[in-house]
Coordinates of C-alpha atoms in Angstrom, one line a residue:
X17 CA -64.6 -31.9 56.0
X18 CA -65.8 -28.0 55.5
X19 CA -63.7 -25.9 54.6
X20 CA -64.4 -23.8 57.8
X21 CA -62.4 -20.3 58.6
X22 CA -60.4 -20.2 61.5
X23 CA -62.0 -17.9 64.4
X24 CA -59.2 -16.9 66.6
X25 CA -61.3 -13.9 68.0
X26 CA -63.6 -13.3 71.4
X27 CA -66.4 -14.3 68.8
X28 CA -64.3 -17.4 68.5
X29 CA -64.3 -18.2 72.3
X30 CA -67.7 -17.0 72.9
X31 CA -69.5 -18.8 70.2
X32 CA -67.1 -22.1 70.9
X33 CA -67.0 -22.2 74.8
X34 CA -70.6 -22.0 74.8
X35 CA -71.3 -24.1 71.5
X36 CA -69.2 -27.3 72.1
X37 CA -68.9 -27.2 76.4
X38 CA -73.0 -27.9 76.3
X39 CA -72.3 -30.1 73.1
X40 CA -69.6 -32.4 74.7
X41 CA -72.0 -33.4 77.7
X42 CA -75.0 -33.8 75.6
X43 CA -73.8 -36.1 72.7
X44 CA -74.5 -39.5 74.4
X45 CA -77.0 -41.2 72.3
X46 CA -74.8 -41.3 69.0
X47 CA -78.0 -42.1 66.7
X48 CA -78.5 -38.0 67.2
X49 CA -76.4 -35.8 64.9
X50 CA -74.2 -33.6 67.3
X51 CA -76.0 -30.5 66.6
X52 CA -79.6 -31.9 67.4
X53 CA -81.8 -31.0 70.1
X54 CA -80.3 -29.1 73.0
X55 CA -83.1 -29.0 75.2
X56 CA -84.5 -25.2 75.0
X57 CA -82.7 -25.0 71.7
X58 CA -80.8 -26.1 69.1
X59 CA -77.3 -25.5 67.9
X60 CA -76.7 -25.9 63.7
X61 CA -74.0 -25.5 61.1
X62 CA -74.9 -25.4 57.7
X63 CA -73.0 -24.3 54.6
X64 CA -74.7 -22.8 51.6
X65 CA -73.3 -22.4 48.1
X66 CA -75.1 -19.8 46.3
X67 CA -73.5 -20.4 42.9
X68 CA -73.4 -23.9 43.2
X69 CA -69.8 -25.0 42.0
X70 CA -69.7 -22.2 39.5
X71 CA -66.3 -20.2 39.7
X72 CA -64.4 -17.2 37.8
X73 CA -61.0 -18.7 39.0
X74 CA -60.9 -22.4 37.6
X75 CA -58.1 -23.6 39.9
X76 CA -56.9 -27.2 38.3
X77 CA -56.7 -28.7 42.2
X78 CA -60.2 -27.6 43.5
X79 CA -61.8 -30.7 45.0
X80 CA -65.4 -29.2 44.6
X81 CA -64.3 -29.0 40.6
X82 CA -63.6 -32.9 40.7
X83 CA -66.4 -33.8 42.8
X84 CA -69.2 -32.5 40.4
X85 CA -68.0 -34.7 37.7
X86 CA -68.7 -37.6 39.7
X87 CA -72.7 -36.8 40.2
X88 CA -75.6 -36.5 37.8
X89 CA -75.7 -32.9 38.8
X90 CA -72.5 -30.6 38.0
X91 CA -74.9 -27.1 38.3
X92 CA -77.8 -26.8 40.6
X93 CA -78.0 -23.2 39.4
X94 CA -78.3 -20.0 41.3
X95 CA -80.0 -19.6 44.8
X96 CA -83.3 -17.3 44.8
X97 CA -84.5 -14.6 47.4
X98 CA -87.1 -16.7 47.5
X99 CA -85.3 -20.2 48.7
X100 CA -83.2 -18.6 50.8
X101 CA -86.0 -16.9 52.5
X102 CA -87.2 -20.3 53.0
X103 CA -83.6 -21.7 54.1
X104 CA -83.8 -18.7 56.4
X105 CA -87.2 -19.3 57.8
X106 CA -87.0 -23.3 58.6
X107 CA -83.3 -23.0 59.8
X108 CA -84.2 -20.5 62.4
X109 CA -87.5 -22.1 63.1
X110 CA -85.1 -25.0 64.0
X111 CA -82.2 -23.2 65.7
X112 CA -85.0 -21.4 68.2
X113 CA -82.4 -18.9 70.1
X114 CA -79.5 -21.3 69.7
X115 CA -76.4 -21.1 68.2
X116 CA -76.6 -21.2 64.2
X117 CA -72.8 -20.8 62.0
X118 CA -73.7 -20.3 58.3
X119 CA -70.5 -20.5 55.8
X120 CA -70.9 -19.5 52.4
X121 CA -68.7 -21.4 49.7
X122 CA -68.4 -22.4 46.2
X123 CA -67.6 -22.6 43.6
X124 CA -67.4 -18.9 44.6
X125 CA -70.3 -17.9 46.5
X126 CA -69.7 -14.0 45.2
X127 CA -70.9 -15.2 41.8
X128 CA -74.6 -15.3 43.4
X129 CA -74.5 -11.4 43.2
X130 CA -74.2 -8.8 45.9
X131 CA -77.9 -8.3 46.0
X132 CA -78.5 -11.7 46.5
X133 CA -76.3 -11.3 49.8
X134 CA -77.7 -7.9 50.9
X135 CA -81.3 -9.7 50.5
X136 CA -80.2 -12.6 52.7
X137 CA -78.2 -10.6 55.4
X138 CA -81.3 -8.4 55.9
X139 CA -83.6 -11.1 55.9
X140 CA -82.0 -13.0 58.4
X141 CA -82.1 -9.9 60.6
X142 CA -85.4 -9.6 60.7
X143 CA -86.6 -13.0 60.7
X144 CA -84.2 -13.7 64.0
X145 CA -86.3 -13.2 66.3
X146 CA -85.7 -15.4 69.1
X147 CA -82.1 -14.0 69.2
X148 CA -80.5 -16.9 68.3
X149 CA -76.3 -16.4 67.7
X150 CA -75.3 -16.6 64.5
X151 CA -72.1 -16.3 63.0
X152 CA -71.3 -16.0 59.4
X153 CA -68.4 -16.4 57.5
X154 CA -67.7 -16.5 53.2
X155 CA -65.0 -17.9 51.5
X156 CA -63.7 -16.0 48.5
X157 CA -61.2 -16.3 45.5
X158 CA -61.1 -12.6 46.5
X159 CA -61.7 -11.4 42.5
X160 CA -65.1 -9.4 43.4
X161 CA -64.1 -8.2 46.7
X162 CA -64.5 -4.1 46.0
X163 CA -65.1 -2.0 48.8
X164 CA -68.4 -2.1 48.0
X165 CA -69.0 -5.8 49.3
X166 CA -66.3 -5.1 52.2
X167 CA -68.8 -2.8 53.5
X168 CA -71.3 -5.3 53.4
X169 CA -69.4 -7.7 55.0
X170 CA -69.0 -5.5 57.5
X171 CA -72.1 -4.2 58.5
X172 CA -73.1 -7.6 58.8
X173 CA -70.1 -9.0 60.5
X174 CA -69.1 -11.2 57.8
X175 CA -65.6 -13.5 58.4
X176 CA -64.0 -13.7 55.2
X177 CA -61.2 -16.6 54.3
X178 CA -59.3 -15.3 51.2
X179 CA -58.0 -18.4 49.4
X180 CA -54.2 -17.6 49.0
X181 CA -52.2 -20.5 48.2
X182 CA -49.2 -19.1 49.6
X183 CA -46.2 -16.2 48.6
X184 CA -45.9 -14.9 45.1
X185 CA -43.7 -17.9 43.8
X186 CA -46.2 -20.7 45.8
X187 CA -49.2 -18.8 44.1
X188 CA -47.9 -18.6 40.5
X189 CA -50.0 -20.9 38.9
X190 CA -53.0 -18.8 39.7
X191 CA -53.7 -17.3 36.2
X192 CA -56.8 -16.5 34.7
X193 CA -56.6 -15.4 30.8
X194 CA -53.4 -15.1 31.0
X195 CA -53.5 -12.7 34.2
X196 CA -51.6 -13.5 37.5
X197 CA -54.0 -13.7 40.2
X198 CA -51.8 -13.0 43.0
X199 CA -51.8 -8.9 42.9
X200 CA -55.3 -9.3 42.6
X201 CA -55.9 -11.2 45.7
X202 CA -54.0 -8.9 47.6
X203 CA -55.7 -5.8 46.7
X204 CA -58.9 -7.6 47.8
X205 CA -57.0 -8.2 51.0
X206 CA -56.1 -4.7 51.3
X207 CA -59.6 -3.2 51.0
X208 CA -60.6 -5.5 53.7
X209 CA -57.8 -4.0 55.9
X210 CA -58.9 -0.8 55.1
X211 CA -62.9 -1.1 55.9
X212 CA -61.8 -3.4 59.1
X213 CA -63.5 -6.5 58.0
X214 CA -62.4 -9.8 59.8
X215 CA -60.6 -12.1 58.0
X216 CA -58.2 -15.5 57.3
X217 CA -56.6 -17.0 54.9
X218 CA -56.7 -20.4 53.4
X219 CA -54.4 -22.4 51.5
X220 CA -54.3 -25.6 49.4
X221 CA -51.4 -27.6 49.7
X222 CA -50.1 -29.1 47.2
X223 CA -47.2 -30.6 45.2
X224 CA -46.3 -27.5 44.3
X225 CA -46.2 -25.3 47.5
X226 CA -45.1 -27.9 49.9
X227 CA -41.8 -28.2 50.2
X228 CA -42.2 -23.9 50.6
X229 CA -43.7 -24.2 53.7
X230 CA -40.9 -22.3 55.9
X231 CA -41.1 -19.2 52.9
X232 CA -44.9 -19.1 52.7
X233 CA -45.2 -18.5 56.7
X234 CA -42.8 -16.0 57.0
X235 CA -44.4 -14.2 53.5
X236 CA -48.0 -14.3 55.8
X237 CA -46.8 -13.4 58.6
X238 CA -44.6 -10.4 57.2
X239 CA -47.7 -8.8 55.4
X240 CA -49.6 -9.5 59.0
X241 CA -52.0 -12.8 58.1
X242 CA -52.8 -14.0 61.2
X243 CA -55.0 -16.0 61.1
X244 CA -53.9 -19.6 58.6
X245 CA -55.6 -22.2 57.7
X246 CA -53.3 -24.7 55.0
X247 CA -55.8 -27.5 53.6
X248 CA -54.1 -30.6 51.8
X249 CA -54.5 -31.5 48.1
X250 CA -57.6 -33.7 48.6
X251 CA -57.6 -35.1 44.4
X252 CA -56.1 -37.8 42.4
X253 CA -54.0 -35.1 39.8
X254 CA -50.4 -36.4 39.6
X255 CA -49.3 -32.9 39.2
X256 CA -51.0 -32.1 42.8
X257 CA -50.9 -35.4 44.8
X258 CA -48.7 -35.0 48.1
X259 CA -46.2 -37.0 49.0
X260 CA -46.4 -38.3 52.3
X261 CA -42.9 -37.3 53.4
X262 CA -43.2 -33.8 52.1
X263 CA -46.0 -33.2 53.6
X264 CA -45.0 -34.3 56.9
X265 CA -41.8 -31.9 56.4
X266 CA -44.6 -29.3 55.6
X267 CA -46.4 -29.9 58.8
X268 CA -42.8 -30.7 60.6
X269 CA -41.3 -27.1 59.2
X270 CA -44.7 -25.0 59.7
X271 CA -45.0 -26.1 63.1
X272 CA -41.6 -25.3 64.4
X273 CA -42.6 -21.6 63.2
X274 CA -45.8 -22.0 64.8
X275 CA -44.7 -22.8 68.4
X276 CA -41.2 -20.5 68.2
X277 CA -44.1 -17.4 67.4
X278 CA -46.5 -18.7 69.6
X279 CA -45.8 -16.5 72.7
X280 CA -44.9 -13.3 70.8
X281 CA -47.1 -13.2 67.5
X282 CA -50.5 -13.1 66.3
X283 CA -49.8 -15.9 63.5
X284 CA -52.0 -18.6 64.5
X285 CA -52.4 -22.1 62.5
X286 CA -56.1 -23.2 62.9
X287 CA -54.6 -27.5 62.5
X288 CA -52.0 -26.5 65.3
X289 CA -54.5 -24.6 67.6
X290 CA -56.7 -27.7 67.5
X291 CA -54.2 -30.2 68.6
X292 CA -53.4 -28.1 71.4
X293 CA -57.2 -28.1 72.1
X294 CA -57.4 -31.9 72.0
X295 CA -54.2 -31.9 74.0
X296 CA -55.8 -29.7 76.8
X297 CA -59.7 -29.9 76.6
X298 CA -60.0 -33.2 74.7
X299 CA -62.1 -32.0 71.3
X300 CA -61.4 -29.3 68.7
X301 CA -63.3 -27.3 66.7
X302 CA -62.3 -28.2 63.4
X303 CA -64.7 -30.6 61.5
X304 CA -63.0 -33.8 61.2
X305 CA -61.2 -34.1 64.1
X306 CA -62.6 -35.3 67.1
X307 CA -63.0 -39.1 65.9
X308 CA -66.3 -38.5 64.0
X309 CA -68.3 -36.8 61.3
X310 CA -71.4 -34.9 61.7
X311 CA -73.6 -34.2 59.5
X312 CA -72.9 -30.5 59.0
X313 CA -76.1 -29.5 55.9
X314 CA -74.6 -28.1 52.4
X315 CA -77.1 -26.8 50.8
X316 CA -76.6 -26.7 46.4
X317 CA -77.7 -23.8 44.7
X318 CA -81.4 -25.6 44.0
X319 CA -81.6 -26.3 47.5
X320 CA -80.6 -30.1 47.3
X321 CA -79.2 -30.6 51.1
X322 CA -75.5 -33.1 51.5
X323 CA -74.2 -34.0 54.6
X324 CA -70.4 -32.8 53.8
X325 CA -68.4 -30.4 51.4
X326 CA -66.5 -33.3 50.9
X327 CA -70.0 -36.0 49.7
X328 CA -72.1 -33.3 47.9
X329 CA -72.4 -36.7 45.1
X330 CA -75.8 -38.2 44.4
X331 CA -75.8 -41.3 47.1
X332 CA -75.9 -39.0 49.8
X333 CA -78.9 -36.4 48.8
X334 CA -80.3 -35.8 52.2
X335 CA -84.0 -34.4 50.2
X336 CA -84.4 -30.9 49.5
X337 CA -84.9 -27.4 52.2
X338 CA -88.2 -26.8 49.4
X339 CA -89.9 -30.1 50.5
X340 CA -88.5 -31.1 53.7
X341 CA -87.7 -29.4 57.3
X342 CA -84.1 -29.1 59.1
X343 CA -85.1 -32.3 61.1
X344 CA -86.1 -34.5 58.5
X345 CA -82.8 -33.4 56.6
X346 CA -80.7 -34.2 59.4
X347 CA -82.7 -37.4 60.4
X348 CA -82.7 -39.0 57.1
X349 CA -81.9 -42.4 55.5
X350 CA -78.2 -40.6 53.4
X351 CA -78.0 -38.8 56.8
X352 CA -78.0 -41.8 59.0
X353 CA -75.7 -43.7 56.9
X354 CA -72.8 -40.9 56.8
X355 CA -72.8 -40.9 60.5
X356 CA -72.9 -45.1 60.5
X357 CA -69.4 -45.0 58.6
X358 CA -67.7 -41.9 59.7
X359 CA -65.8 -43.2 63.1
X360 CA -62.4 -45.1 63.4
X361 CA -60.9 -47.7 61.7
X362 CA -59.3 -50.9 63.2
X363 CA -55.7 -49.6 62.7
X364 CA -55.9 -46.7 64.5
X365 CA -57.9 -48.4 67.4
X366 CA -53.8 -49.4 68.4
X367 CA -51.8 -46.2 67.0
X368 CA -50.0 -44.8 69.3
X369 CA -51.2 -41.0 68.4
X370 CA -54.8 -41.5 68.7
X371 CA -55.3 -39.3 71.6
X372 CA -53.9 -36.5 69.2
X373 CA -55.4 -37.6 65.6
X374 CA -58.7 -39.6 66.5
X375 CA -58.9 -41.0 63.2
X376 CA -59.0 -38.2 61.1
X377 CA -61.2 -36.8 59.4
X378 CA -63.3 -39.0 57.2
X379 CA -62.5 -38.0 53.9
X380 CA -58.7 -38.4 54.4
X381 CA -59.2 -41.7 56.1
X382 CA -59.2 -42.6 52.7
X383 CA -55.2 -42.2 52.3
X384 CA -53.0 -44.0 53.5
X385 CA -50.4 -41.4 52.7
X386 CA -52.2 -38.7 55.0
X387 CA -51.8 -41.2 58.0
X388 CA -48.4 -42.0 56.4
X389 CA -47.8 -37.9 57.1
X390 CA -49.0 -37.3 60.5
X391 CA -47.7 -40.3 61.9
X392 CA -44.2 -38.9 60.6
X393 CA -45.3 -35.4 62.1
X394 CA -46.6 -36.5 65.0
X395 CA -43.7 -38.5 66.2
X396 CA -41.6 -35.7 66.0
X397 CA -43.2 -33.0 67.3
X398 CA -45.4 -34.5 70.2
X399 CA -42.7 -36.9 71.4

């Protein structure tokens, strides 16, 4: 699953209606990726992270900090004007006039340098010149952010998700040399405000911030966060593991906020908006949940291409952006096979809540605890 920010803007409705109405009657032979070949043009998300997994944060329960112990590779370096000139060209040489969302991530993708970003940014302008829509969004620690890059951001209608692990207490272990991060983030927050640059925030939930659930919406939603996304401890750290039951009271107690707001507040839950979706259209717009994975590209720092944030490991290099176009990327062997075993498993086929959680999304397939969770959370909120 990508760690995607949650849109809920007119760019949101715009780039989605369009986007996923054209996808939904398209997607019939299911040996194509979803985001391949849409007649006149082509539809892509890709992710880049410009700093591979470096970071000037260190949090113990990053998954992208576990997963680069399990591959050959743990630093693909530093992207180059030049590489992401030719990312750039053979991404919109694909796209045509399309839509094209590109999400920067880490690691911390500021690390790559501000003149790495005002190089891309401008670059992309120019090179776009079929028009296609692209929408980009950057998620941050938030310990660069000066107004400086807000401004960039800006001009260039940057989303930014601010990782915020919740209120003061929730986000205590957050210390870097022996600072509390937690001011810090909020400052960054702050200069966003103040240059008017879009943005969410995202959470990790974990073992322990999850049974604060109730006091870390009300903290967002009194400093005016609108937009949420909380994303569950993916790793195998005792200290961080969820328990199924709490996290179903997470979901349980975060929802009844949700929906008692939902009429007279801007606080929006990107998990919660989705069900709705599936509820009333049939598919979200979150990665992972609408019953199978697509082979979204990450690109490393070197270029290397994965299909997922969550399987950037050595069995599934897709080739490299250098050597190889969009197509071959997306058409290859590590490609094919991530599609052939995302889908659902025999026990859901009978669950009850299928219409609702359509298997999951791959990645948390893999616990039984998460289905444990929303099959708690789901039988008492969509009764």
């Amino acid at each position: 699953m990508l760690l995607y920010f949650y849109l809920n803007t007119a760019k949101l409705l715009y780039f989605l209606l369009l986007f996923f109405d054209r996808l939904i009657f398209y997607h019939i032979d299911k040996s194509l990726p979803l985001c391949y070949n849409l007649g006149m043009a082509n539809n892509l998300s890709i992710m880049i992270k410009p700093a591979s997994a470096k970071c000037n944060a260190g949090c113990k329960y990053c998954f992208y900090r576990d997963e680069v112990q399990a591959r050959s590779v743990k630093d693909y370096g530093t992207f180059s004007n030049e590489l992401a000139c030719t990312l750039i060209d053979k991404v919109l040489d694909y796209v045509g006039s399309g839509y094209l969302s590109i999400v920067f991530q880490g690691g911390e993708p500021t690390l790559a340098g501000y003149a790495f970003f005002e190089h891309f940014f401008s670059y992309l302008k120019i090179k776009n010149v079929a028009n296609a829509k692209v929408m980009l969004s950057l998620q941050t620690n938030g310990l660069l952010i000066d107004k400086k890059w807000a401004r960039l951001f800006k001009e260039h209608n940057v989303l930014v998700g601010v990782s915020l692990d919740g209120d003061r207490k929730a986000t205590s272990e957050r210390v870097v040399k022996g600072e509390e991060l937690f001011p810090r983030i909020l400052e960054s927050i702050r200069i966003l405000r103040e240059e008017k640059v879009d943005f969410n925030i995202l959470s990790v939930i974990h073992k322990g911030n999850v049974k604060r659930g109730k006091q870390i919406y009300e903290d967002f939603k009194k400093r005016g966060f609108s937009n949420l996304q909380f994303i569950p401890y993916l790793g195998d750290n005792p200290d961080y593991v969820l328990d199924a039951k709490d996290y179903a009271e997470f979901l349980i107690d975060t929802y009844s906020l949700y929906a008692r707001d939902f009429n007279t507040s801007p606080t929006r839950i990107r998990q919660f908006d989705n069900y709705l979706m599936l509820i009333k259209r049939g598919y979200a717009e979150q990665c992972g949940m609408n019953g199978r994975c697509e082979p979204t590209l990450v690109f490393e720092g070197d270029g290397t291409a994965f299909p997922c944030d969550f399987y950037c490991t050595d069995e599934y290099v897709l080739g490299n952006v250098k050597h190889q176009s969009i197509e071959e990327l997306l058409l290859s062997e590590p490609a094919i096979k991530f599609r052939s075993t995302s889908g659902l498993k025999e026990k859901c086929k009978e669950c009850p809540y299928l219409n609702i959680c359509k298997g999951g999304c791959k990645r948390y397939a893999t616990s039984d605890s998460f289905c444990e969770a929303y099959k708690i959370f789901f039988s008492h909120t969509f009764k």
